Amino acid sequence: MWVRYYPLFGLEGNTLHKNSNTPRQVSDALTALGINIRTARVRRRLTQDELAMKCDITRKTVYAIEKGAQGPSIGSVLSVLWALGLLDSVKALADPDADEHGKILEAATRPERVRAYKVLDNDF
């Protein structure tokens, strides 16, 4: 069940799952990732047990990843992506070159001029 949650931290209107502190967008992204991983596994005709053995994790962990659970570690998720040959797609996540908002914030705090660097001598 989804409920509206109004925290004190300026995130008014975020929809959170009733039994979780996870924003709805995060839960939706985890679910979509799980569906994509399951689709890739099925296309490769791998069972959950076979994939788990390749990744050195349990079948329950593979099941949890495919269901979009929050519990599995990022290492387990990346291991599954590696076993499926999809690890290269992760490189675009949080790429600083694609962070337009961060670039704007950095440019706003950049000084207008740069002062010359003074070389200090060791003559006391």
GROMACS .gro file of C-alpha atoms in nm, residues 2-86:
model
   85
    2TRP     CA    1   0.135   0.342  -0.096
    3VAL     CA    2   0.081   0.644   0.129
    4ARG     CA    3   0.164   1.012   0.108
    5TYR     CA    4   0.442   1.111   0.343
    6TYR     CA    5   0.534   1.465   0.444
    7PRO     CA    6   0.872   1.461   0.618
    8LEU     CA    7   1.041   1.753   0.786
    9PHE     CA    8   1.334   1.751   0.544
   10GLY     CA    9   1.183   1.940   0.252
   11LEU     CA   10   1.069   1.636   0.053
   12GLU     CA   11   0.701   1.721   0.068
   13GLY     CA   12   0.479   1.509  -0.146
   14ASN     CA   13   0.711   1.209  -0.180
   15THR     CA   14   0.518   0.887  -0.192
   16LEU     CA   15   0.666   0.619   0.029
   17HIS     CA   16   0.575   0.257   0.076
   18LYS     CA   17   0.380   0.206   0.398
   19ASN     CA   18   0.634  -0.029   0.559
   20SER     CA   19   0.945   0.137   0.420
   21ASN     CA   20   1.138   0.462   0.416
   22THR     CA   21   1.215   0.416   0.048
   23PRO     CA   22   1.073   0.676  -0.193
   24ARG     CA   23   0.834   0.534  -0.447
   25GLN     CA   24   1.064   0.627  -0.737
   26VAL     CA   25   1.342   0.416  -0.582
   27SER     CA   26   1.108   0.120  -0.530
   28ASP     CA   27   0.989   0.152  -0.889
   29ALA     CA   28   1.349   0.164  -1.016
   30LEU     CA   29   1.439  -0.148  -0.814
   31THR     CA   30   1.136  -0.330  -0.950
   32ALA     CA   31   1.222  -0.232  -1.308
   33LEU     CA   32   1.584  -0.341  -1.259
   34GLY     CA   33   1.466  -0.675  -1.122
   35ILE     CA   34   1.235  -0.729  -1.418
   36ASN     CA   35   1.518  -0.643  -1.659
   37ILE     CA   36   1.755  -0.884  -1.485
   38ARG     CA   37   1.497  -1.162  -1.493
   39THR     CA   38   1.432  -1.102  -1.862
   40ALA     CA   39   1.806  -1.118  -1.936
   41ARG     CA   40   1.840  -1.441  -1.735
   42VAL     CA   41   1.548  -1.607  -1.911
   43ARG     CA   42   1.678  -1.502  -2.254
   44ARG     CA   43   2.006  -1.673  -2.170
   45ARG     CA   44   1.813  -1.982  -2.060
   46LEU     CA   45   1.966  -1.979  -1.712
   47THR     CA   46   1.786  -2.094  -1.401
   48GLN     CA   47   1.811  -1.895  -1.081
   49ASP     CA   48   2.026  -2.173  -0.935
   50GLU     CA   49   2.270  -2.160  -1.228
   51LEU     CA   50   2.297  -1.782  -1.208
   52ALA     CA   51   2.346  -1.797  -0.832
   53MET     CA   52   2.629  -2.050  -0.873
   54LYS     CA   53   2.800  -1.826  -1.132
   55CYS     CA   54   2.782  -1.529  -0.893
   56ASP     CA   55   2.863  -1.723  -0.575
   57ILE     CA   56   2.541  -1.609  -0.409
   58THR     CA   57   2.228  -1.795  -0.299
   59ARG     CA   58   1.923  -1.858  -0.514
   60LYS     CA   59   1.721  -1.658  -0.262
   61THR     CA   60   1.942  -1.356  -0.331
   62VAL     CA   61   1.883  -1.390  -0.706
   63TYR     CA   62   1.511  -1.419  -0.637
   64ALA     CA   63   1.520  -1.106  -0.418
   65ILE     CA   64   1.709  -0.910  -0.686
   66GLU     CA   65   1.455  -1.013  -0.950
   67LYS     CA   66   1.168  -0.908  -0.721
   68GLY     CA   67   1.323  -0.563  -0.669
   69ALA     CA   68   1.392  -0.607  -0.298
   70GLN     CA   69   1.606  -0.349  -0.118
   71GLY     CA   70   1.801  -0.607   0.080
   72PRO     CA   71   2.055  -0.748  -0.167
   73SER     CA   72   2.389  -0.572  -0.163
   74ILE     CA   73   2.512  -0.364  -0.455
   75GLY     CA   74   2.791  -0.620  -0.490
   76SER     CA   75   2.540  -0.899  -0.541
   77VAL     CA   76   2.350  -0.699  -0.801
   78LEU     CA   77   2.672  -0.613  -0.986
   79SER     CA   78   2.778  -0.979  -0.973
   80VAL     CA   79   2.451  -1.080  -1.138
   81LEU     CA   80   2.495  -0.812  -1.404
   82TRP     CA   81   2.852  -0.935  -1.463
   83ALA     CA   82   2.736  -1.296  -1.501
   84LEU     CA   83   2.475  -1.183  -1.754
   85GLY     CA   84   2.731  -0.975  -1.949
   86LEU     CA   85   2.558  -0.648  -1.863
   0.00000   0.00000   0.00000
